[in-house]
GROMACS .gro file of C-alpha atoms in nm:
model
  425
    1UNK     CA    1   1.334   0.494   2.505
    2UNK     CA    2   1.203   0.693   2.189
    3UNK     CA    3   1.025   0.447   1.953
    4UNK     CA    4   0.968   0.588   1.581
    5UNK     CA    5   0.623   0.545   1.393
    6UNK     CA    6   0.568   0.223   1.277
    7UNK     CA    7   0.548   0.223   0.832
    8UNK     CA    8   0.243   0.131   0.668
    9UNK     CA    9   0.164  -0.240   0.595
   10UNK     CA   10   0.132  -0.233   0.176
   11UNK     CA   11  -0.233  -0.293   0.027
   12UNK     CA   12  -0.183  -0.668   0.021
   13UNK     CA   13  -0.092  -0.725   0.347
   14UNK     CA   14  -0.347  -0.467   0.478
   15UNK     CA   15  -0.623  -0.755   0.300
   16UNK     CA   16  -0.423  -1.023   0.496
   17UNK     CA   17  -0.476  -0.879   0.823
   18UNK     CA   18  -0.820  -0.920   0.792
   19UNK     CA   19  -0.781  -1.267   0.850
   20UNK     CA   20  -0.623  -1.514   1.088
   21UNK     CA   21  -0.406  -1.835   1.123
   22UNK     CA   22  -0.195  -2.067   1.317
   23UNK     CA   23   0.160  -2.277   1.255
   24UNK     CA   24   0.358  -2.543   1.414
   25UNK     CA   25   0.355  -2.861   1.633
   26UNK     CA   26   0.368  -2.788   2.013
   27UNK     CA   27   0.667  -2.867   2.207
   28UNK     CA   28   0.856  -2.696   2.533
   29UNK     CA   29   1.031  -2.401   2.493
   30UNK     CA   30   1.392  -2.407   2.520
   31UNK     CA   31   1.660  -2.170   2.649
   32UNK     CA   32   1.974  -2.061   2.469
   33UNK     CA   33   2.176  -2.337   2.657
   34UNK     CA   34   1.949  -2.596   2.511
   35UNK     CA   35   1.741  -2.725   2.816
   36UNK     CA   36   1.436  -2.758   2.815
   37UNK     CA   37   1.162  -2.494   3.038
   38UNK     CA   38   0.816  -2.529   3.150
   39UNK     CA   39   0.536  -2.436   3.037
   40UNK     CA   40   0.303  -2.321   3.254
   41UNK     CA   41   0.126  -2.029   3.369
   42UNK     CA   42  -0.035  -1.709   3.190
   43UNK     CA   43   0.066  -1.522   2.889
   44UNK     CA   44  -0.141  -1.259   2.655
   45UNK     CA   45  -0.210  -1.336   2.251
   46UNK     CA   46  -0.226  -1.027   2.071
   47UNK     CA   47  -0.378  -1.006   1.724
   48UNK     CA   48  -0.519  -0.749   1.498
   49UNK     CA   49  -0.875  -0.730   1.420
   50UNK     CA   50  -1.011  -1.122   1.367
   51UNK     CA   51  -1.298  -1.058   1.579
   52UNK     CA   52  -1.600  -1.139   1.521
   53UNK     CA   53  -1.518  -1.356   1.213
   54UNK     CA   54  -1.211  -1.581   1.349
   55UNK     CA   55  -1.367  -1.556   1.684
   56UNK     CA   56  -1.446  -1.905   1.731
   57UNK     CA   57  -1.119  -1.996   1.549
   58UNK     CA   58  -0.902  -1.843   1.739
   59UNK     CA   59  -1.071  -1.929   2.064
   60UNK     CA   60  -1.049  -2.297   1.921
   61UNK     CA   61  -0.683  -2.285   1.881
   62UNK     CA   62  -0.641  -2.146   2.239
   63UNK     CA   63  -0.860  -2.425   2.405
   64UNK     CA   64  -0.628  -2.671   2.219
   65UNK     CA   65  -0.333  -2.494   2.301
   66UNK     CA   66  -0.432  -2.510   2.709
   67UNK     CA   67  -0.546  -2.871   2.676
   68UNK     CA   68  -0.195  -2.957   2.546
   69UNK     CA   69   0.011  -2.780   2.817
   70UNK     CA   70  -0.196  -2.841   3.171
   71UNK     CA   71  -0.173  -2.514   3.404
   72UNK     CA   72  -0.125  -2.270   3.099
   73UNK     CA   73  -0.406  -1.977   3.044
   74UNK     CA   74  -0.423  -1.708   2.745
   75UNK     CA   75  -0.540  -1.376   2.743
   76UNK     CA   76  -0.652  -1.309   2.403
   77UNK     CA   77  -0.668  -0.936   2.301
   78UNK     CA   78  -0.803  -0.825   1.975
   79UNK     CA   79  -0.734  -0.506   1.812
   80UNK     CA   80  -0.917  -0.337   1.523
   81UNK     CA   81  -0.782  -0.291   1.207
   82UNK     CA   82  -0.771   0.132   1.202
   83UNK     CA   83  -0.499   0.225   1.416
   84UNK     CA   84  -0.346  -0.072   1.523
   85UNK     CA   85   0.025   0.031   1.450
   86UNK     CA   86   0.016   0.346   1.706
   87UNK     CA   87  -0.186   0.097   1.936
   88UNK     CA   88   0.148  -0.111   1.909
   89UNK     CA   89   0.348   0.139   1.991
   90UNK     CA   90   0.157   0.273   2.270
   91UNK     CA   91   0.188  -0.063   2.436
   92UNK     CA   92   0.539  -0.070   2.371
   93UNK     CA   93   0.629   0.250   2.536
   94UNK     CA   94   0.465   0.224   2.834
   95UNK     CA   95   0.655  -0.141   2.850
   96UNK     CA   96   0.284  -0.337   2.803
   97UNK     CA   97   0.364  -0.548   2.498
   98UNK     CA   98   0.149  -0.857   2.512
   99UNK     CA   99   0.396  -1.190   2.551
  100UNK     CA  100   0.264  -1.266   2.179
  101UNK     CA  101   0.186  -0.987   1.930
  102UNK     CA  102   0.030  -1.013   1.558
  103UNK     CA  103   0.288  -0.806   1.372
  104UNK     CA  104   0.384  -0.795   0.992
  105UNK     CA  105   0.739  -0.765   0.935
  106UNK     CA  106   0.737  -0.386   0.872
  107UNK     CA  107   0.578  -0.323   1.230
  108UNK     CA  108   0.809  -0.598   1.399
  109UNK     CA  109   1.114  -0.375   1.225
  110UNK     CA  110   1.076  -0.072   1.446
  111UNK     CA  111   1.056  -0.300   1.781
  112UNK     CA  112   1.346  -0.540   1.668
  113UNK     CA  113   1.556  -0.219   1.624
  114UNK     CA  114   1.493  -0.120   1.992
  115UNK     CA  115   1.531  -0.424   2.121
  116UNK     CA  116   1.165  -0.508   2.225
  117UNK     CA  117   1.139  -0.875   2.036
  118UNK     CA  118   1.304  -1.199   2.136
  119UNK     CA  119   1.548  -1.328   1.908
  120UNK     CA  120   1.345  -1.650   1.781
  121UNK     CA  121   1.690  -1.817   1.689
  122UNK     CA  122   1.764  -1.811   2.080
  123UNK     CA  123   1.508  -2.024   2.171
  124UNK     CA  124   1.397  -2.248   1.862
  125UNK     CA  125   1.652  -2.426   1.650
  126UNK     CA  126   1.383  -2.567   1.421
  127UNK     CA  127   1.298  -2.219   1.233
  128UNK     CA  128   1.463  -2.325   0.919
  129UNK     CA  129   1.329  -2.667   0.897
  130UNK     CA  130   0.982  -2.541   0.982
  131UNK     CA  131   0.914  -2.254   0.767
  132UNK     CA  132   0.908  -2.172   0.415
  133UNK     CA  133   1.262  -1.988   0.364
  134UNK     CA  134   1.103  -1.638   0.190
  135UNK     CA  135   0.829  -1.594   0.519
  136UNK     CA  136   1.138  -1.670   0.761
  137UNK     CA  137   1.324  -1.416   0.568
  138UNK     CA  138   1.093  -1.175   0.636
  139UNK     CA  139   1.171  -1.151   1.044
  140UNK     CA  140   1.530  -1.113   0.960
  141UNK     CA  141   1.655  -0.722   0.891
  142UNK     CA  142   1.989  -0.563   0.725
  143UNK     CA  143   2.194  -0.467   0.992
  144UNK     CA  144   2.040  -0.670   1.263
  145UNK     CA  145   2.145  -1.011   1.435
  146UNK     CA  146   1.833  -1.264   1.459
  147UNK     CA  147   1.497  -1.347   1.373
  148UNK     CA  148   1.232  -1.167   1.505
  149UNK     CA  149   0.909  -1.366   1.430
  150UNK     CA  150   0.683  -1.688   1.403
  151UNK     CA  151   0.577  -1.655   1.015
  152UNK     CA  152   0.179  -1.732   1.043
  153UNK     CA  153   0.040  -1.663   0.714
  154UNK     CA  154   0.096  -1.601   0.350
  155UNK     CA  155  -0.026  -1.461   0.026
  156UNK     CA  156   0.124  -1.379  -0.288
  157UNK     CA  157   0.075  -1.251  -0.617
  158UNK     CA  158  -0.008  -1.420  -0.976
  159UNK     CA  159  -0.100  -1.288  -1.274
  160UNK     CA  160  -0.504  -1.221  -1.381
  161UNK     CA  161  -0.583  -1.203  -1.764
  162UNK     CA  162  -0.883  -1.077  -1.943
  163UNK     CA  163  -0.914  -1.320  -2.187
  164UNK     CA  164  -1.226  -1.151  -2.381
  165UNK     CA  165  -1.002  -0.859  -2.463
  166UNK     CA  166  -0.703  -1.072  -2.543
  167UNK     CA  167  -0.934  -1.246  -2.835
  168UNK     CA  168  -1.050  -0.915  -2.937
  169UNK     CA  169  -0.713  -0.823  -2.986
  170UNK     CA  170  -0.592  -1.108  -3.167
  171UNK     CA  171  -0.390  -1.272  -2.849
  172UNK     CA  172  -0.393  -1.609  -2.736
  173UNK     CA  173  -0.469  -1.588  -2.353
  174UNK     CA  174  -0.353  -1.900  -2.312
  175UNK     CA  175   0.016  -1.788  -2.391
  176UNK     CA  176   0.032  -1.476  -2.180
  177UNK     CA  177   0.362  -1.212  -2.133
  178UNK     CA  178   0.622  -1.420  -1.919
  179UNK     CA  179   0.864  -1.117  -1.942
  180UNK     CA  180   0.846  -0.712  -1.914
  181UNK     CA  181   0.938  -0.726  -2.310
  182UNK     CA  182   0.635  -0.960  -2.414
  183UNK     CA  183   0.405  -0.767  -2.199
  184UNK     CA  184   0.471  -0.424  -2.433
  185UNK     CA  185   0.502  -0.638  -2.740
  186UNK     CA  186   0.113  -0.798  -2.643
  187UNK     CA  187   0.030  -0.440  -2.496
  188UNK     CA  188   0.103  -0.265  -2.838
  189UNK     CA  189  -0.121  -0.508  -3.042
  190UNK     CA  190  -0.363  -0.492  -2.810
  191UNK     CA  191  -0.409  -0.113  -2.818
  192UNK     CA  192  -0.308  -0.113  -3.182
  193UNK     CA  193  -0.613  -0.357  -3.277
  194UNK     CA  194  -0.895  -0.225  -3.008
  195UNK     CA  195  -0.750   0.084  -2.868
  196UNK     CA  196  -0.770  -0.110  -2.565
  197UNK     CA  197  -0.521  -0.138  -2.273
  198UNK     CA  198  -0.317  -0.433  -2.147
  199UNK     CA  199  -0.039  -0.237  -1.913
  200UNK     CA  200  -0.198  -0.031  -1.678
  201UNK     CA  201   0.030   0.064  -1.408
  202UNK     CA  202   0.362   0.218  -1.314
  203UNK     CA  203   0.642   0.067  -1.195
  204UNK     CA  204   0.759   0.053  -0.793
  205UNK     CA  205   1.061  -0.060  -0.639
  206UNK     CA  206   0.890  -0.408  -0.623
  207UNK     CA  207   0.940  -0.446  -1.000
  208UNK     CA  208   1.313  -0.380  -0.961
  209UNK     CA  209   1.333  -0.688  -0.700
  210UNK     CA  210   1.158  -0.871  -0.888
  211UNK     CA  211   1.378  -0.814  -1.201
  212UNK     CA  212   1.685  -0.909  -0.942
  213UNK     CA  213   1.806  -0.569  -0.936
  214UNK     CA  214   1.965  -0.461  -0.582
  215UNK     CA  215   1.770  -0.229  -0.406
  216UNK     CA  216   1.879  -0.217  -0.055
  217UNK     CA  217   2.272  -0.271   0.074
  218UNK     CA  218   2.354  -0.577   0.262
  219UNK     CA  219   2.374  -0.354   0.588
  220UNK     CA  220   2.034  -0.204   0.529
  221UNK     CA  221   2.208   0.151   0.531
  222UNK     CA  222   2.176   0.214   0.170
  223UNK     CA  223   1.893   0.192  -0.101
  224UNK     CA  224   2.070   0.096  -0.428
  225UNK     CA  225   1.807   0.086  -0.681
  226UNK     CA  226   1.965   0.385  -0.859
  227UNK     CA  227   2.159   0.150  -1.092
  228UNK     CA  228   2.162   0.118  -1.465
  229UNK     CA  229   1.940  -0.192  -1.477
  230UNK     CA  230   1.691  -0.017  -1.310
  231UNK     CA  231   1.715   0.276  -1.557
  232UNK     CA  232   1.696   0.050  -1.807
  233UNK     CA  233   1.325  -0.101  -1.649
  234UNK     CA  234   1.222   0.225  -1.633
  235UNK     CA  235   1.328   0.343  -1.973
  236UNK     CA  236   1.064   0.038  -2.085
  237UNK     CA  237   0.768   0.189  -1.945
  238UNK     CA  238   0.869   0.530  -2.002
  239UNK     CA  239   0.862   0.468  -2.386
  240UNK     CA  240   0.540   0.268  -2.317
  241UNK     CA  241   0.343   0.559  -2.193
  242UNK     CA  242   0.478   0.762  -2.486
  243UNK     CA  243   0.353   0.513  -2.736
  244UNK     CA  244   0.022   0.553  -2.552
  245UNK     CA  245   0.044   0.194  -2.448
  246UNK     CA  246  -0.121   0.302  -2.082
  247UNK     CA  247  -0.419   0.487  -1.967
  248UNK     CA  248  -0.324   0.859  -1.935
  249UNK     CA  249  -0.389   0.910  -1.605
  250UNK     CA  250  -0.191   0.630  -1.508
  251UNK     CA  251   0.060   0.871  -1.314
  252UNK     CA  252  -0.222   1.125  -1.162
  253UNK     CA  253  -0.458   1.149  -0.863
  254UNK     CA  254  -0.740   1.076  -1.089
  255UNK     CA  255  -0.602   0.706  -1.182
  256UNK     CA  256  -0.871   0.437  -1.035
  257UNK     CA  257  -0.597   0.179  -1.001
  258UNK     CA  258  -0.494  -0.109  -1.182
  259UNK     CA  259  -0.698  -0.361  -0.992
  260UNK     CA  260  -0.966  -0.182  -0.971
  261UNK     CA  261  -1.031  -0.125  -1.391
  262UNK     CA  262  -0.915  -0.478  -1.422
  263UNK     CA  263  -1.241  -0.589  -1.209
  264UNK     CA  264  -1.469  -0.319  -1.440
  265UNK     CA  265  -1.350  -0.481  -1.733
  266UNK     CA  266  -1.145  -0.169  -1.888
  267UNK     CA  267  -0.797  -0.329  -1.859
  268UNK     CA  268  -0.660  -0.658  -1.963
  269UNK     CA  269  -0.401  -0.735  -1.726
  270UNK     CA  270  -0.387  -0.721  -1.319
  271UNK     CA  271  -0.153  -0.910  -1.052
  272UNK     CA  272  -0.284  -1.012  -0.741
  273UNK     CA  273  -0.341  -1.269  -0.477
  274UNK     CA  274  -0.499  -1.617  -0.495
  275UNK     CA  275  -0.857  -1.522  -0.390
  276UNK     CA  276  -0.832  -1.193  -0.617
  277UNK     CA  277  -1.054  -1.365  -0.902
  278UNK     CA  278  -1.322  -1.434  -0.621
  279UNK     CA  279  -1.329  -1.042  -0.574
  280UNK     CA  280  -1.343  -0.974  -0.887
  281UNK     CA  281  -1.613  -1.165  -1.001
  282UNK     CA  282  -1.810  -1.089  -0.672
  283UNK     CA  283  -1.746  -0.694  -0.826
  284UNK     CA  284  -1.828  -0.743  -1.181
  285UNK     CA  285  -1.988  -1.108  -1.227
  286UNK     CA  286  -2.044  -1.065  -1.617
  287UNK     CA  287  -1.648  -1.158  -1.614
  288UNK     CA  288  -1.742  -1.491  -1.551
  289UNK     CA  289  -1.563  -1.723  -1.750
  290UNK     CA  290  -1.316  -1.445  -1.936
  291UNK     CA  291  -1.066  -1.475  -1.642
  292UNK     CA  292  -0.736  -1.676  -1.669
  293UNK     CA  293  -0.416  -1.670  -1.421
  294UNK     CA  294  -0.029  -1.706  -1.447
  295UNK     CA  295   0.282  -1.703  -1.257
  296UNK     CA  296   0.407  -1.367  -1.172
  297UNK     CA  297   0.649  -1.203  -1.360
  298UNK     CA  298   1.002  -1.204  -1.216
  299UNK     CA  299   1.081  -1.283  -0.852
  300UNK     CA  300   0.688  -1.389  -0.682
  301UNK     CA  301   0.653  -1.141  -0.400
  302UNK     CA  302   0.525  -1.265  -0.099
  303UNK     CA  303   0.326  -1.093   0.179
  304UNK     CA  304   0.383  -1.218   0.547
  305UNK     CA  305   0.163  -1.190   0.891
  306UNK     CA  306   0.340  -1.333   1.213
  307UNK     CA  307   0.361  -1.359   1.583
  308UNK     CA  308   0.662  -1.211   1.730
  309UNK     CA  309   0.740  -1.234   2.117
  310UNK     CA  310   0.823  -0.961   2.362
  311UNK     CA  311   1.134  -0.935   2.485
  312UNK     CA  312   1.010  -0.865   2.816
  313UNK     CA  313   0.768  -1.124   2.881
  314UNK     CA  314   0.745  -1.256   3.242
  315UNK     CA  315   0.682  -1.581   3.040
  316UNK     CA  316   0.878  -1.662   2.812
  317UNK     CA  317   0.865  -2.006   2.750
  318UNK     CA  318   0.480  -2.038   2.766
  319UNK     CA  319   0.476  -1.745   2.536
  320UNK     CA  320   0.748  -1.932   2.277
  321UNK     CA  321   0.540  -2.224   2.289
  322UNK     CA  322   0.206  -2.056   2.247
  323UNK     CA  323   0.346  -1.852   1.926
  324UNK     CA  324   0.468  -2.228   1.748
  325UNK     CA  325   0.152  -2.377   1.869
  326UNK     CA  326  -0.038  -2.088   1.692
  327UNK     CA  327   0.176  -2.137   1.396
  328UNK     CA  328   0.221  -2.520   1.369
  329UNK     CA  329   0.151  -2.678   1.087
  330UNK     CA  330  -0.232  -2.868   1.146
  331UNK     CA  331  -0.350  -2.531   1.268
  332UNK     CA  332  -0.284  -2.366   0.973
  333UNK     CA  333  -0.373  -2.561   0.704
  334UNK     CA  334  -0.725  -2.603   0.906
  335UNK     CA  335  -0.711  -2.211   0.858
  336UNK     CA  336  -0.628  -2.158   0.502
  337UNK     CA  337  -0.897  -2.438   0.446
  338UNK     CA  338  -1.118  -2.198   0.549
  339UNK     CA  339  -1.018  -1.884   0.386
  340UNK     CA  340  -0.918  -1.898   0.011
  341UNK     CA  341  -0.634  -1.744  -0.096
  342UNK     CA  342  -0.431  -1.744   0.250
  343UNK     CA  343  -0.158  -2.030   0.277
  344UNK     CA  344   0.051  -2.154   0.554
  345UNK     CA  345   0.403  -2.064   0.649
  346UNK     CA  346   0.493  -2.423   0.725
  347UNK     CA  347   0.739  -2.589   0.483
  348UNK     CA  348   0.585  -2.938   0.568
  349UNK     CA  349   0.246  -2.782   0.435
  350UNK     CA  350   0.397  -2.739   0.106
  351UNK     CA  351   0.349  -3.134   0.042
  352UNK     CA  352  -0.057  -3.093   0.119
  353UNK     CA  353  -0.200  -3.200  -0.181
  354UNK     CA  354  -0.497  -3.058  -0.129
  355UNK     CA  355  -0.347  -2.686  -0.109
  356UNK     CA  356  -0.192  -2.793  -0.415
  357UNK     CA  357  -0.454  -2.927  -0.638
  358UNK     CA  358  -0.695  -2.692  -0.853
  359UNK     CA  359  -1.056  -2.815  -0.876
  360UNK     CA  360  -1.054  -2.731  -1.207
  361UNK     CA  361  -1.205  -2.384  -1.212
  362UNK     CA  362  -1.049  -2.089  -1.290
  363UNK     CA  363  -1.043  -1.988  -0.933
  364UNK     CA  364  -0.880  -2.358  -0.844
  365UNK     CA  365  -0.602  -2.265  -1.116
  366UNK     CA  366  -0.528  -1.897  -0.967
  367UNK     CA  367  -0.499  -2.085  -0.599
  368UNK     CA  368  -0.304  -2.350  -0.721
  369UNK     CA  369  -0.046  -2.120  -0.922
  370UNK     CA  370  -0.020  -1.930  -0.622
  371UNK     CA  371   0.027  -2.198  -0.341
  372UNK     CA  372   0.300  -2.347  -0.578
  373UNK     CA  373   0.521  -2.039  -0.536
  374UNK     CA  374   0.518  -2.009  -0.171
  375UNK     CA  375   0.853  -2.209  -0.162
  376UNK     CA  376   1.050  -1.937  -0.328
  377UNK     CA  377   0.869  -1.626  -0.257
  378UNK     CA  378   0.994  -1.343  -0.114
  379UNK     CA  379   0.915  -0.986   0.056
  380UNK     CA  380   1.028  -0.781  -0.249
  381UNK     CA  381   1.032  -0.404  -0.124
  382UNK     CA  382   1.219  -0.390   0.192
  383UNK     CA  383   1.014  -0.310   0.477
  384UNK     CA  384   1.318  -0.011   0.564
  385UNK     CA  385   1.099   0.169   0.299
  386UNK     CA  386   0.850   0.402   0.505
  387UNK     CA  387   0.560   0.602   0.315
  388UNK     CA  388   0.736   0.918   0.308
  389UNK     CA  389   1.009   0.709   0.093
  390UNK     CA  390   0.717   0.574  -0.132
  391UNK     CA  391   0.589   0.926  -0.186
  392UNK     CA  392   0.937   1.016  -0.314
  393UNK     CA  393   0.998   0.717  -0.499
  394UNK     CA  394   0.682   0.785  -0.675
  395UNK     CA  395   0.737   1.108  -0.743
  396UNK     CA  396   1.058   1.070  -0.924
  397UNK     CA  397   0.944   0.760  -1.092
  398UNK     CA  398   0.653   0.955  -1.266
  399UNK     CA  399   0.886   1.222  -1.315
  400UNK     CA  400   1.085   0.962  -1.552
  401UNK     CA  401   0.773   0.840  -1.700
  402UNK     CA  402   0.668   1.137  -1.815
  403UNK     CA  403   0.994   1.277  -1.965
  404UNK     CA  404   1.046   1.537  -1.751
  405UNK     CA  405   1.383   1.377  -1.589
  406UNK     CA  406   1.597   1.111  -1.723
  407UNK     CA  407   1.533   0.786  -1.592
  408UNK     CA  408   1.897   0.798  -1.451
  409UNK     CA  409   1.860   1.098  -1.275
  410UNK     CA  410   1.553   1.050  -1.182
  411UNK     CA  411   1.670   0.667  -0.941
  412UNK     CA  412   1.954   0.895  -0.836
  413UNK     CA  413   1.727   1.166  -0.674
  414UNK     CA  414   1.510   0.922  -0.523
  415UNK     CA  415   1.742   0.764  -0.369
  416UNK     CA  416   1.960   1.008  -0.252
  417UNK     CA  417   1.658   1.142  -0.109
  418UNK     CA  418   1.509   0.822   0.045
  419UNK     CA  419   1.876   0.759   0.187
  420UNK     CA  420   1.840   1.080   0.401
  421UNK     CA  421   1.527   1.013   0.529
  422UNK     CA  422   1.643   0.623   0.532
  423UNK     CA  423   1.949   0.768   0.807
  424UNK     CA  424   1.637   0.922   1.036
  425UNK     CA  425   1.510   0.655   1.104
   0.00000   0.00000   0.00000
């Protein structure tokens, strides 16, 4: 068996991976014919960089599981953050994949293609009722039948605005842009009035998806974002860049990044998770009282962590029961109470007023906005897009924005090259 390299998770996922959680009410596993199976015996649970910060939490969940199911014994393995994908690949190649493994959707895809993960629809008929749609869809892949992960914990993005920069430009941060056209119009006003920047990042595939533009064929064999609609969106960024509405180095290696520039008070807009405002204020306390938030423009991106069950587990009923227990509503809600900006994937949790309510602070408002969009948020950039494809896409989009190519030419070139890479996966 040959296992290809797992693609790197996105930046937001890398942040989420440093956190941990749990989900759904426990229950006996079922076989494909619907019969109950005994939950007993030994299983292994592997997480991603949760020690030592969440040792007490995870050990508590394991203890509760073992009490709920007498005769079970869980061995907890926690792997370092660096090189985690290589560790999982090595385990899979050696036939030593743990019974239950923490895998984000892009990591799980590679193993699902190799037939190494259990299709959870064959062991759990409550998935649709248990988890929010976007989180469950993250573990369903074009061209594959099945669902290959129990969603665990989530983050999503929203908009953040620098109110002081808005006020200086004569703009109302209480009525920020809600569309790309409005963003460009207010960026022009700000730049003309103060020389400051509202726009400070180039677009990506996620922006096409957020605008409702198809980016991957239904069977997963072709990327499709070289459409007239995508070219039109890219033209908007090209024109804004030519007009000087974005920093000159936004397309170069010297670019510090939209989030960092926002944290330094140098640009007036950034996107980030529900806890992004806290990290900004830790970096730059001078921005206290100068940040407000609003819902993401277009479809809201979702970042997901989950638990997958090995298809070669010698104790499948207990492995399934453990994954379901760790991801039950009670456990997930307890975890989100500890970690701002991380939310449960369980549908029942979306009615929890403690999670939905703001305490009236900018931080509380951001958390409430992020939480309110979980039921409709979805993974925007297909997990089939590898690091190599991302490099190609970035190069071609930069060529379009600088005017070296037309948007249509750049998108055609990006899709053609990426589809060659996709065919080799």
